[in-house]
Short mmCIF file of C-alpha atoms in Angstrom, two decimals:
data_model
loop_
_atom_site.label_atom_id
_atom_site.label_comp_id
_atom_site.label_asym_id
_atom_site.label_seq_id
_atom_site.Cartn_x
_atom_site.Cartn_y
_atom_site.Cartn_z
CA UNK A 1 16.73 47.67 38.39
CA UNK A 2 13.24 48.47 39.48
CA UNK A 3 10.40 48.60 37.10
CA UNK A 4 7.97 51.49 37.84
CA UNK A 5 4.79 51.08 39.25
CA UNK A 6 3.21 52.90 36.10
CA UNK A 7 4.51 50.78 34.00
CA UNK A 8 3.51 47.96 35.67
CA UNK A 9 0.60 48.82 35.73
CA UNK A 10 -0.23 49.27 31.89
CA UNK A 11 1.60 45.86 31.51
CA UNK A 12 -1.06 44.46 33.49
CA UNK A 13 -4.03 46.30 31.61
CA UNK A 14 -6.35 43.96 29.87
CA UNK A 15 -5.50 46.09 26.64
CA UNK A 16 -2.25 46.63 26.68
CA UNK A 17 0.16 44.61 24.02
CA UNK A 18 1.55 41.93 25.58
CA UNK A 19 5.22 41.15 24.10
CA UNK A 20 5.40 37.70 22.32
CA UNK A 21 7.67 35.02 23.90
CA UNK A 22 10.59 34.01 21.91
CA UNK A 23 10.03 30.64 20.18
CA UNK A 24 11.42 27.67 21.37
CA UNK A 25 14.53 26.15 20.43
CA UNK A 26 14.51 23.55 17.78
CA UNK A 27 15.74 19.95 18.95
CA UNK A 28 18.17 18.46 16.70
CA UNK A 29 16.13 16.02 15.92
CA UNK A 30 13.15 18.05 14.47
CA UNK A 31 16.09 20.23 12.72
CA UNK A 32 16.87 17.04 11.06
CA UNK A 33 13.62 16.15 10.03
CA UNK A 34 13.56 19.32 8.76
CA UNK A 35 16.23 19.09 6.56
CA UNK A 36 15.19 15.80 5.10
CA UNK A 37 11.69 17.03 4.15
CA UNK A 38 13.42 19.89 2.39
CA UNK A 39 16.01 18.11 0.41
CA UNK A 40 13.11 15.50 -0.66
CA UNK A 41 10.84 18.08 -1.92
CA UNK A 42 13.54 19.89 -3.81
CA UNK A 43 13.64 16.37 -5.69
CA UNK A 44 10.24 15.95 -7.50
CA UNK A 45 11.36 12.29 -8.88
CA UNK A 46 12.47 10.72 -5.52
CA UNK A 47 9.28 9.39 -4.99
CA UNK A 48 9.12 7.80 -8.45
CA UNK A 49 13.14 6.84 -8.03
CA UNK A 50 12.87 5.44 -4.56
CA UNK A 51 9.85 3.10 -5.10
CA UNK A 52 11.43 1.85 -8.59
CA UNK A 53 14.38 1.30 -7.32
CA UNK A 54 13.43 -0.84 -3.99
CA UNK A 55 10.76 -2.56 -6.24
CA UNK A 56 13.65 -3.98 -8.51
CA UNK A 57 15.99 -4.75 -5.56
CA UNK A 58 13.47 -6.98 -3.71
CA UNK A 59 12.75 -8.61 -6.91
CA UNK A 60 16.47 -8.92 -7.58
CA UNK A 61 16.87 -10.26 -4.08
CA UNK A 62 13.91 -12.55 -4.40
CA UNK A 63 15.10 -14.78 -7.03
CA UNK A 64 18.66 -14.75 -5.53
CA UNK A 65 17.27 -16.40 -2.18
CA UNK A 66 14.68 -18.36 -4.02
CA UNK A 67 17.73 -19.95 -5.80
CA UNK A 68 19.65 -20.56 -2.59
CA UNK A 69 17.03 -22.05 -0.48
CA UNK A 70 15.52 -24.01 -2.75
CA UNK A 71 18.63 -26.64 -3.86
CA UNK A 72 18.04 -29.18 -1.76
CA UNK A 73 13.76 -29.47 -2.36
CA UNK A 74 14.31 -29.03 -6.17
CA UNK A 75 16.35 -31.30 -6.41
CA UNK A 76 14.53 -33.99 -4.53
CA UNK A 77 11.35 -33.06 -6.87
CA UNK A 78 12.82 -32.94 -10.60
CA UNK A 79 16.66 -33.93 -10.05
CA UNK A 80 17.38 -30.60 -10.85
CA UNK A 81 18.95 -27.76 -7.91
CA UNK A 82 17.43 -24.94 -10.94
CA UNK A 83 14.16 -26.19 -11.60
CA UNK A 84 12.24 -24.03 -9.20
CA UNK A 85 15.09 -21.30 -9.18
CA UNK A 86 13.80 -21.10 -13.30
CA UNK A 87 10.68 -20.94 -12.57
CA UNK A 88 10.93 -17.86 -10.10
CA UNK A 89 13.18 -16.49 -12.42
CA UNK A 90 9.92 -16.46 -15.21
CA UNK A 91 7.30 -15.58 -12.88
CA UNK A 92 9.31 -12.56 -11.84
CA UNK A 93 10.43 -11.47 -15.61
CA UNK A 94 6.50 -11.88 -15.78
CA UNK A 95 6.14 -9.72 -13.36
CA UNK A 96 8.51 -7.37 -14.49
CA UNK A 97 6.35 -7.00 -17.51
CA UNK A 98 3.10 -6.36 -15.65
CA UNK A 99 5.23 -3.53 -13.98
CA UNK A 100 6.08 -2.05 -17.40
CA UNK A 101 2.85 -2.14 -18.67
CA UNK A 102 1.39 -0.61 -15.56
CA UNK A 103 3.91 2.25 -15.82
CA UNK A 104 2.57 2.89 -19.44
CA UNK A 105 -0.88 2.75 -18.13
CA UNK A 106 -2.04 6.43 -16.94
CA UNK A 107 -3.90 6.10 -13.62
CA UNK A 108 -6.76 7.52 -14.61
CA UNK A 109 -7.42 5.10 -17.48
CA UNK A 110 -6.92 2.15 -14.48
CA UNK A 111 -10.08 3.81 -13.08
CA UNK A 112 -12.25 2.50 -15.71
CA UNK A 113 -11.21 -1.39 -15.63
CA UNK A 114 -11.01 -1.40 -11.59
CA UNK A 115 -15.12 -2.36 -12.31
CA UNK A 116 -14.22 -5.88 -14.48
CA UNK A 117 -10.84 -5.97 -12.08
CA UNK A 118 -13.28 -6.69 -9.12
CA UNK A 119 -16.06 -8.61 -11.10
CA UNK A 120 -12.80 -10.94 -12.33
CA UNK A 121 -11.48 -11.40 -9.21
CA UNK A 122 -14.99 -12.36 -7.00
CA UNK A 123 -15.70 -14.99 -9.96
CA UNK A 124 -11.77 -16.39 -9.24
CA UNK A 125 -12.78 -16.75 -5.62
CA UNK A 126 -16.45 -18.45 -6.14
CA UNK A 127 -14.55 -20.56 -9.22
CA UNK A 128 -11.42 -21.95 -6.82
CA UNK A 129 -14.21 -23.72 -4.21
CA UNK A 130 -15.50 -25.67 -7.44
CA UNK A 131 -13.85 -29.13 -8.09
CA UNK A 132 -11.35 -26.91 -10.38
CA UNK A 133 -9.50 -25.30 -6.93
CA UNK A 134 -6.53 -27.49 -5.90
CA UNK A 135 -4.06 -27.44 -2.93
CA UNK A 136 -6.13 -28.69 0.08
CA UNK A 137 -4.00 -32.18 0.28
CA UNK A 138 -0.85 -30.49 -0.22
CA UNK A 139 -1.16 -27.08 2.21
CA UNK A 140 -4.76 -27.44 4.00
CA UNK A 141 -6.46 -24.76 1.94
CA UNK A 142 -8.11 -24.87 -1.45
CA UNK A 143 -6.48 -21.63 -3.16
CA UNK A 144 -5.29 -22.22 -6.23
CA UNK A 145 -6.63 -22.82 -10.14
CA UNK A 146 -4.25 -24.85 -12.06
CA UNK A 147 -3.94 -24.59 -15.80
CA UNK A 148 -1.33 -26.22 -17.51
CA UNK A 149 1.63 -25.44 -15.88
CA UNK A 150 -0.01 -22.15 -14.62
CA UNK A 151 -1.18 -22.21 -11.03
CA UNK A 152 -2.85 -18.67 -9.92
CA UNK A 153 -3.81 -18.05 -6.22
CA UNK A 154 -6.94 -15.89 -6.84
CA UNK A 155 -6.88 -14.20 -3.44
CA UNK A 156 -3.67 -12.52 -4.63
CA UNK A 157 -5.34 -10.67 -7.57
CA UNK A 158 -8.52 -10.22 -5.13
CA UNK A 159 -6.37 -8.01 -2.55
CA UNK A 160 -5.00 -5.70 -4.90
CA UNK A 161 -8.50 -5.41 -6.87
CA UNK A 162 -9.88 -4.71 -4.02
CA UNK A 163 -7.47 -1.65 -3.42
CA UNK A 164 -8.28 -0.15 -6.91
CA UNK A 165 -12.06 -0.69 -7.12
CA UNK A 166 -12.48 0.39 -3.37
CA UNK A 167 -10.14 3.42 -4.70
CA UNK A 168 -12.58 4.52 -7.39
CA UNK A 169 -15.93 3.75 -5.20
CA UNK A 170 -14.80 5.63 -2.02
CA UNK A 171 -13.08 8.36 -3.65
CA UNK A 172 -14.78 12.34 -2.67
CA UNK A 173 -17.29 10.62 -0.92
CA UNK A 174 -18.58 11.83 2.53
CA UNK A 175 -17.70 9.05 5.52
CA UNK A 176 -19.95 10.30 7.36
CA UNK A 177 -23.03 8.61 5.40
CA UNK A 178 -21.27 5.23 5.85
CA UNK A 179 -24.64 3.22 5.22
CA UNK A 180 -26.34 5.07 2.50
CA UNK A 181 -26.97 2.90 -0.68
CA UNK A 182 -25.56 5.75 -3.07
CA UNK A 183 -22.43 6.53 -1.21
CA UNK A 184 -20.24 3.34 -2.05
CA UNK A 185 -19.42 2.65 1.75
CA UNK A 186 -21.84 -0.12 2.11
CA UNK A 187 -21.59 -1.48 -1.82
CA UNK A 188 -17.48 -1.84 -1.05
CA UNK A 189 -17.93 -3.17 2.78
CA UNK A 190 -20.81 -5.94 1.54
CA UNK A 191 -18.06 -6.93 -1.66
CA UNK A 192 -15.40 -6.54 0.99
CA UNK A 193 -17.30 -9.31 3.20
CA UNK A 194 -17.73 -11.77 0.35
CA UNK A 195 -14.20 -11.88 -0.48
CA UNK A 196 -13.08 -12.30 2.86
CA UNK A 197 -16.31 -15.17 3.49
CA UNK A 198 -14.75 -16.75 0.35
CA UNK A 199 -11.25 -16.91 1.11
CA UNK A 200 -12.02 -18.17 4.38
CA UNK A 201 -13.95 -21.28 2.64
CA UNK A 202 -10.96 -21.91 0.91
CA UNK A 203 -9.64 -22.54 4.69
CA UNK A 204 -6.72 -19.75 4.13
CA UNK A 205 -7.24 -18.32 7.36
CA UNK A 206 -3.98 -16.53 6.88
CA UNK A 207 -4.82 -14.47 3.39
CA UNK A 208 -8.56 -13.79 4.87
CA UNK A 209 -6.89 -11.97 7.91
CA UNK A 210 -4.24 -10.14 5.32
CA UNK A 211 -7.53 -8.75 2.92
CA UNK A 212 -9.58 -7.82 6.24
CA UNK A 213 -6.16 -5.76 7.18
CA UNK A 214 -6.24 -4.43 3.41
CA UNK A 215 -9.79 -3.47 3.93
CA UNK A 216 -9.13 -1.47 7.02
CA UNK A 217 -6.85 0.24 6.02
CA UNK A 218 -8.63 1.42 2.63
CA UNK A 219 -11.74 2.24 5.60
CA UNK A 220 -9.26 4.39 7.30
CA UNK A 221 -7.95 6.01 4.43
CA UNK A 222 -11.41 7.05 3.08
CA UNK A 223 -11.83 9.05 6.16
CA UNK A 224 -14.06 6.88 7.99
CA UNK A 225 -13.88 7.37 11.48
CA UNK A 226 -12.20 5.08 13.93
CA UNK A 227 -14.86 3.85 15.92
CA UNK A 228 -16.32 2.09 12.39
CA UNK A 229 -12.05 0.78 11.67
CA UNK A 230 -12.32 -0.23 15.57
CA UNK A 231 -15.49 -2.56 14.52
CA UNK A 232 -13.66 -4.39 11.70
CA UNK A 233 -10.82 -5.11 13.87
CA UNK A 234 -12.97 -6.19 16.79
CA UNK A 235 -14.81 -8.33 14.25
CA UNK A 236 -10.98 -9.96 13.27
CA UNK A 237 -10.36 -10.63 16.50
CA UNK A 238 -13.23 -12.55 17.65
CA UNK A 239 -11.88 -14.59 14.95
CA UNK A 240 -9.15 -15.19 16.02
CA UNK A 241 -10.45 -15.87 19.12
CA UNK A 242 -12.93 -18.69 17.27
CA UNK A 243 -9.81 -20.27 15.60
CA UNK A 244 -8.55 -20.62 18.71
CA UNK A 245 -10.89 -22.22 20.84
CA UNK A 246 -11.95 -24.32 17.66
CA UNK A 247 -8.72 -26.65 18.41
CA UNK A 248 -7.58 -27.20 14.62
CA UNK A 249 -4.04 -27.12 13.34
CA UNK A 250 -4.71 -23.45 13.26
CA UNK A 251 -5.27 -23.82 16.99
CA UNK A 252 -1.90 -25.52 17.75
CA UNK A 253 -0.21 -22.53 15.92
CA UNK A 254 -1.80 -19.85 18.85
CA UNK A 255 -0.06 -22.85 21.69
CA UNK A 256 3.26 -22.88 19.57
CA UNK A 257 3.19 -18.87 19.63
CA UNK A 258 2.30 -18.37 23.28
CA UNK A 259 4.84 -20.94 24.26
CA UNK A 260 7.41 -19.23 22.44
CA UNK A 261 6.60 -15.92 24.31
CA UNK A 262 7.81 -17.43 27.14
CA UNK A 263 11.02 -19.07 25.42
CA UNK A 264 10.45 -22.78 25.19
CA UNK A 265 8.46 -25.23 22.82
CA UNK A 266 6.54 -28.30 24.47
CA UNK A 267 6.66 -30.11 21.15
CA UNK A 268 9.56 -28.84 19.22
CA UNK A 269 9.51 -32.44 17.14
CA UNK A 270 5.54 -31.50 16.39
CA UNK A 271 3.49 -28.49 16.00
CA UNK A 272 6.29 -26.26 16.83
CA UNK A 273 9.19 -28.00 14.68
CA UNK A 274 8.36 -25.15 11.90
CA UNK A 275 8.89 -22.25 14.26
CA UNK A 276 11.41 -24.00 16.52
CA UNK A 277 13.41 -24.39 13.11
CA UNK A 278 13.11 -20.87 12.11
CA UNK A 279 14.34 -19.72 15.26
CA UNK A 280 17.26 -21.73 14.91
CA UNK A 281 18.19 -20.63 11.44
CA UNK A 282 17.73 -17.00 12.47
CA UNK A 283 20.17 -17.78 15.69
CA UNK A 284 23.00 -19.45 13.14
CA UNK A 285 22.99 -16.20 10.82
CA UNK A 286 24.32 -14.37 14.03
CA UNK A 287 25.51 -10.80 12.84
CA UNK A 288 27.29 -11.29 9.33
CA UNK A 289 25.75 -14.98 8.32
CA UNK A 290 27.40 -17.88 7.49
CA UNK A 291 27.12 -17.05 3.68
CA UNK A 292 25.36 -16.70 0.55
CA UNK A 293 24.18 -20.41 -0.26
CA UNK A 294 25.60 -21.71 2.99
CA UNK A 295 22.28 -22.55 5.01
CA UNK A 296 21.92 -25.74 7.00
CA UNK A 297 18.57 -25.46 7.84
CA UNK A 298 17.19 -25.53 4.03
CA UNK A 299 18.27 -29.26 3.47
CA UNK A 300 15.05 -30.28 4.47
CA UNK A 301 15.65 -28.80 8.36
CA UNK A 302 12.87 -25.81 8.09
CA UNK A 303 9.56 -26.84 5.91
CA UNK A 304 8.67 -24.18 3.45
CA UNK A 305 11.92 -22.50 3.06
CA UNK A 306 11.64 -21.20 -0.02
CA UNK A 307 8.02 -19.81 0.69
CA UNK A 308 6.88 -19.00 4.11
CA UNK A 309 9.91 -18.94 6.09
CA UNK A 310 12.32 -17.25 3.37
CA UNK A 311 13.18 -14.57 5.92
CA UNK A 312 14.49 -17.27 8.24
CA UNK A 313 16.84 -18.09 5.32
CA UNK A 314 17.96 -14.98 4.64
CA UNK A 315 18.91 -13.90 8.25
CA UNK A 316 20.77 -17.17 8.32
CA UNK A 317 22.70 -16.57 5.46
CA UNK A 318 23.13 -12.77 5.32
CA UNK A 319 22.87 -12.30 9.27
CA UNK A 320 21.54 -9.97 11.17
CA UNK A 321 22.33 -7.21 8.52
CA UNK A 322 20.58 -9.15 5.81
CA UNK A 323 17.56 -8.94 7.66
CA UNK A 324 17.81 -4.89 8.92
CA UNK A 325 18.10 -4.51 5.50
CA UNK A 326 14.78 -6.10 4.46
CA UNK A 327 13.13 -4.56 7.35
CA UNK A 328 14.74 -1.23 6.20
CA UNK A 329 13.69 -1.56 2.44
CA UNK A 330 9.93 -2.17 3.00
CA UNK A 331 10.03 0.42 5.73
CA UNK A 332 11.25 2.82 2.79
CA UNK A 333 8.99 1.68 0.92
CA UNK A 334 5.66 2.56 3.19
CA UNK A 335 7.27 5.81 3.73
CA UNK A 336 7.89 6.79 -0.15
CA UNK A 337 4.27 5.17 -1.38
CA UNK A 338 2.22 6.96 1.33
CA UNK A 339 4.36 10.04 0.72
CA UNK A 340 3.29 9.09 -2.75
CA UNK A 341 -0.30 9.06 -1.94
CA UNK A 342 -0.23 12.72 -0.15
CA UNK A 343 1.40 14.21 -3.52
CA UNK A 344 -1.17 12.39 -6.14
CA UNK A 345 -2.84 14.54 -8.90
CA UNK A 346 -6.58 13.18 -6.95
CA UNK A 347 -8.18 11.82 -4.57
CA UNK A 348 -8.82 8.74 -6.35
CA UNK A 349 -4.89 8.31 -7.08
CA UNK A 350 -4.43 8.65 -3.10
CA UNK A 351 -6.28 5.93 -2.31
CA UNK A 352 -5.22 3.46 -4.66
CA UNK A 353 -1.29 4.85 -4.06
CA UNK A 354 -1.74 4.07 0.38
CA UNK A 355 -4.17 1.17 -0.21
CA UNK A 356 -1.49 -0.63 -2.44
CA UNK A 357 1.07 0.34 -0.07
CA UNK A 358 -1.00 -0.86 2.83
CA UNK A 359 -1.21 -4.20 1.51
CA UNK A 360 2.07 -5.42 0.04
CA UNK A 361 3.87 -3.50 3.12
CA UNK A 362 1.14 -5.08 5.82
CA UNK A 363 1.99 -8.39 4.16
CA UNK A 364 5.80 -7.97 4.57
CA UNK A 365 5.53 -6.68 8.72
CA UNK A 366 3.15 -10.13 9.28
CA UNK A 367 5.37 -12.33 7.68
CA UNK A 368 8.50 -11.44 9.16
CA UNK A 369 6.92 -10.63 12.53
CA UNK A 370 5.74 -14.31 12.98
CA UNK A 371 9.24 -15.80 11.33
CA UNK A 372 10.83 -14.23 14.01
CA UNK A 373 7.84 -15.09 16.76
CA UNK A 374 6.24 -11.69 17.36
CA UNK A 375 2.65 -13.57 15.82
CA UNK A 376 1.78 -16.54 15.30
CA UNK A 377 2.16 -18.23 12.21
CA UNK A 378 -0.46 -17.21 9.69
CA UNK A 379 0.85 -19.44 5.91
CA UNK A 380 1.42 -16.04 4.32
CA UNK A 381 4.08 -15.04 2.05
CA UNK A 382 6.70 -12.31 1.94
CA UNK A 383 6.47 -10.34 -0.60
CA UNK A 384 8.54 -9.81 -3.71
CA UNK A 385 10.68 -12.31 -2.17
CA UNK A 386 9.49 -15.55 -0.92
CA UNK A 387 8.90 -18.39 -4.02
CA UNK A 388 5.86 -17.65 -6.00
CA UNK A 389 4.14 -18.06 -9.18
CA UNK A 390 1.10 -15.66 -9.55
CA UNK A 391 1.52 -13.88 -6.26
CA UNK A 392 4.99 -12.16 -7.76
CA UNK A 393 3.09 -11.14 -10.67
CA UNK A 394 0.53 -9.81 -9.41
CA UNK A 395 2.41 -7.86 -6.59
CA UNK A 396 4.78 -6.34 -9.41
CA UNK A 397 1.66 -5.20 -11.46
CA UNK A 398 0.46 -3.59 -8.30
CA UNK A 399 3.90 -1.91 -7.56
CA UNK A 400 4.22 -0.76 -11.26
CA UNK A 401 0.64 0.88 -10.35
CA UNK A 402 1.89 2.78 -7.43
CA UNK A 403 4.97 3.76 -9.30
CA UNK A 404 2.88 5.08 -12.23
CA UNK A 405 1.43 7.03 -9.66
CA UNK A 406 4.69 8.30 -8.17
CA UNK A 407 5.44 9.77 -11.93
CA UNK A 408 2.37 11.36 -12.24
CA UNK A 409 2.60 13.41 -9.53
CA UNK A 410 2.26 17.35 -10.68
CA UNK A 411 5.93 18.11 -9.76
CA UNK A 412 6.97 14.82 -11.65
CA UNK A 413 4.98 15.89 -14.57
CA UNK A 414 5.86 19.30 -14.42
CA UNK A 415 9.74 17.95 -14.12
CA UNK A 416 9.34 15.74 -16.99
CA UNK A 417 8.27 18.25 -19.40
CA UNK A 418 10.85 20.77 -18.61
CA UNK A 419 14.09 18.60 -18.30
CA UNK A 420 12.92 15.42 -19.80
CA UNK A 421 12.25 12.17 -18.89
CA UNK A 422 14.72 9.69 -16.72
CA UNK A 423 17.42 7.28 -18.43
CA UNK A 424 15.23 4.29 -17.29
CA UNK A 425 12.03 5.89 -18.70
CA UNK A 426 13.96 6.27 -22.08
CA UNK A 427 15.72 2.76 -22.16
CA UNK A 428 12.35 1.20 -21.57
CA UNK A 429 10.15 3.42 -23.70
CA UNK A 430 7.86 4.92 -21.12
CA UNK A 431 6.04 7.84 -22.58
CA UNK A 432 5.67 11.43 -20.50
CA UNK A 433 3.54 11.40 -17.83
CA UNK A 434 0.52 13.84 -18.58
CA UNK A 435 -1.38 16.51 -15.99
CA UNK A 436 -5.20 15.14 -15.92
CA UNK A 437 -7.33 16.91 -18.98
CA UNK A 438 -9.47 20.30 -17.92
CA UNK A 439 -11.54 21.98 -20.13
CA UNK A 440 -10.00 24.85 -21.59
CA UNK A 441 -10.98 28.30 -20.47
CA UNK A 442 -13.12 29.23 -24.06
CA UNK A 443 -14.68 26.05 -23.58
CA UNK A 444 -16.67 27.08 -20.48
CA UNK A 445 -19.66 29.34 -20.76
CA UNK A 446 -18.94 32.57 -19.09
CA UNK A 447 -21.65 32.58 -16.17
CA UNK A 448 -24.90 34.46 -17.02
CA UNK A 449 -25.01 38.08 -15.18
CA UNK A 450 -28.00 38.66 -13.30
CA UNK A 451 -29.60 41.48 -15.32
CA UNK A 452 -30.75 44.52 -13.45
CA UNK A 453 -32.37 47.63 -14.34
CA UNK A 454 -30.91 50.00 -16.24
CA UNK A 455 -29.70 53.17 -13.91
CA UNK A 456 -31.35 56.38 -14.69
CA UNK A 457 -29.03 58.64 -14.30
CA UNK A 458 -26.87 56.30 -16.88
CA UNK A 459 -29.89 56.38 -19.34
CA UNK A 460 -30.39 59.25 -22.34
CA UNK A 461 -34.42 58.63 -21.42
CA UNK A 462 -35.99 58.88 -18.90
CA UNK A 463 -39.37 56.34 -17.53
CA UNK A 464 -41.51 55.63 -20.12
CA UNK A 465 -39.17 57.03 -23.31
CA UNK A 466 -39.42 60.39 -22.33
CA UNK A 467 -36.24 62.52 -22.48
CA UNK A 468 -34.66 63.21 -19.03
CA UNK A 469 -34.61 66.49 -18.02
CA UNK A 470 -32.86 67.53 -15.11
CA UNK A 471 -34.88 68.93 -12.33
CA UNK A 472 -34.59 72.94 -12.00
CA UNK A 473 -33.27 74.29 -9.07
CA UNK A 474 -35.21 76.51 -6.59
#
């Protein structure tokens, strides 16, 4: 069938209406996507569910591991296989009560003590390089204050202070004046700059590098282009580069990771025994592990255990489905808290919600990426799960933040005060989340009309008082 020329020809007129094309069929994958974001939204608590509930099971998991992997050194240091087990068991009930008291806190109200937060936290740092910091015989790096039988690692409560004061500082500010004085760009990358400076005095290279990430990220979040992010990274990097070429301990741990890249370890009784070891214990777990409590390499086989190398330990004894699972939950966990962030009430709420994220999640990905030899070894800890005394509380506390966040979300508030609050919310005696205050409506003055002249043909008088007359006809 022929199509006339006619009607070729209008077809081909510049104003004729062209016919749409049909749209293109939807893979199954986006279809899928599709149907997830749909079934989440239709669920305005899954964001406040989710993070609770993966919160609770890393803690959960934590202390079970701790226990596990730390027989053999607590028993050598008190005569006791529960001693340290004990202890992680009170730093994390602790911590468990930082994340209650967080989830009773309203965001908003956090916004007012993120000033002392920060103030608290730079005079931790400046107090640990005084002759009251301990650690550097035991670890290499001066970063902790000991009190009693309290020891707090101040650049723990300085990366998540950091994340709420930056929060309140940067929030509905324009990026694009990054070096004005009354933006808060400059006031939060100078502060940023003496945490980091400090925190690398303490010679924890590792927890430096971790805060820069944290600081990034909040930079990135803020809506500062990436050309400025691309400068702090640069900036990490030639330090990296320093620490390299300064040939320190630090130095040997670049050699053990580039040797390791090519599958062998020139000093696996040395520098590399750590990593080596790790390797090993992650090799032994195979698929299903050899069992709960079962590990070889925790009687005194792989230093640090309980703390560093806790992932090692837990793909050795729960296999290579142990591990997936870890990977999986703080994968969840980024996803739900930045989800989190794009839902808050503010703006101020979304930053704090993805900085928090950015920096327990960030912290997890580096310390299982160098356990299993994807970077080199940096002397951080994972999360919520490696062997901790004021790092677990003070990562709860920040969790409990983000999931305060998660309730208060206008859906979740909404939710709440139609159908009520959650079982857990009840059991624990959380209060209903409430919708930020506005003024009420009679409160505000009605705006002030711009007065005009009065119309004459509306007026009984005419210019001057007279009476209007109409004008005769001719």
């Amino acid at each position: 069938m022929t199509v006339p020329r006619a009607q070729r020809a209008r077809a081909q007129r510049p104003g004729a209406p062209r016919t749409q094309a049909a749209p293109a069929p939807e893979s199954k994958l986006s279809a899928a996507v599709r149907r997830i974001r749909s079934a989440l939204d239709a669920r305005p608590l899954i964001d406040y569910t989710m993070i609770r509930s993966i919160v609770l099971f890393l803690a959960g998991l934590g202390v079970v591991m701790v226990m596990s992997s730390s027989m053999a050194t607590s028993f050598a240091a008190s005569a006791s296989v529960w001693a340290q087990a004990a202890r992680q068991c009170f730093m994390v009930f602790l911590g468990l009560g930082a994340f209650w008291a967080a989830l009773q806190t309203p965001p908003e109200r956090l916004r007012n003590l993120s000033n002392w937060l920060m103030v608290v936290a730079v005079v931790l740092l400046v107090a640990v390089l005084t002759p009251l910091g301990t650690g550097r015989e035991e670890v290499g790096s001066q970063s902790w204050l000991v009190a009693g039988p309290i020891r707090v690692q101040p650049s723990e409560f300085a990366r998540v202070a950091i994340a709420m004061w930056g929060a309140k500082i940067l929030a509905n500010k324009d990026p694009r004046r990054l070096l004005k004085a009354d933006n808060g760009f400059a006031a939060f990358i100078m502060v940023s700059l003496v945490c980091v400076t400090l925190i690398a005095m303490q010679g924890d290279m590792g927890m430096a590098l971790s805060l820069a990430v944290v600081v990034a990220f909040i930079l990135l979040f803020a809506g500062v282009s990436l050309k400025a992010v691309g400068v702090v990274i640069a900036s990490g990097f030639i330090a990296l580069v320093a620490i390299f070429l300064s040939g320190s301990f630090r130095s040997d741990r670049f050699h053990v990771y580039f040797d390791a890249l090519h599958g062998h370890f020139d000093d696996a009784k040395g520098v590399a025994f750590q990593s080596h070891q790790g390797f090993l214990s992650l090799a032994d777990g195979h698929i299903f592990g050899v069992g709960l409590g079962q590990s070889r390499a925790k009687w005194f086989y792989l230093p640090e255990a309980r703390n560093d190398f806790i992932f090692a330990v837990i793909g050795e004894e729960l296999g290579l489905w142990g591990g997936a699972l870890v990977i999986l939950l703080f994968a969840l966990l980024g996803y739900f808290g930045m989800r989190t962030a794009r839902r808050a009430q503010t703006q101020y709420q979304t930053l704090m919600a993805a900085s928090l994220t950015a920096a327990v999640v960030s912290q997890a990905f580096i310390n299982m990426a160098y356990v299993i030899g994807l970077l080199p070894v940096t002397g951080i800890q994972l999360p919520m799960l490696s062997a901790g005394g004021s790092s677990a509380v003070f990562t709860l506390g920040a969790m409990g933040v983000l999931a305060s966040v998660a309730r208060h979300e206008p859906d979740a508030v909404s939710s709440m005060q139609n159908y009520g609050r959650p079982m857990f919310d009840r059991i624990l005696c959380i209060g209903e989340p409430r919708a930020p205050k506005q003024r009420h409506p009679a409160a505000t003055p009605a705006p002030r009309r711009k007065r005009y002249g009065t119309p004459v043909t509306q007026s009984a008088r005419g210019y001057h008082g007279q009476p209007h007359r109409p004008t005769p006809r001719h």
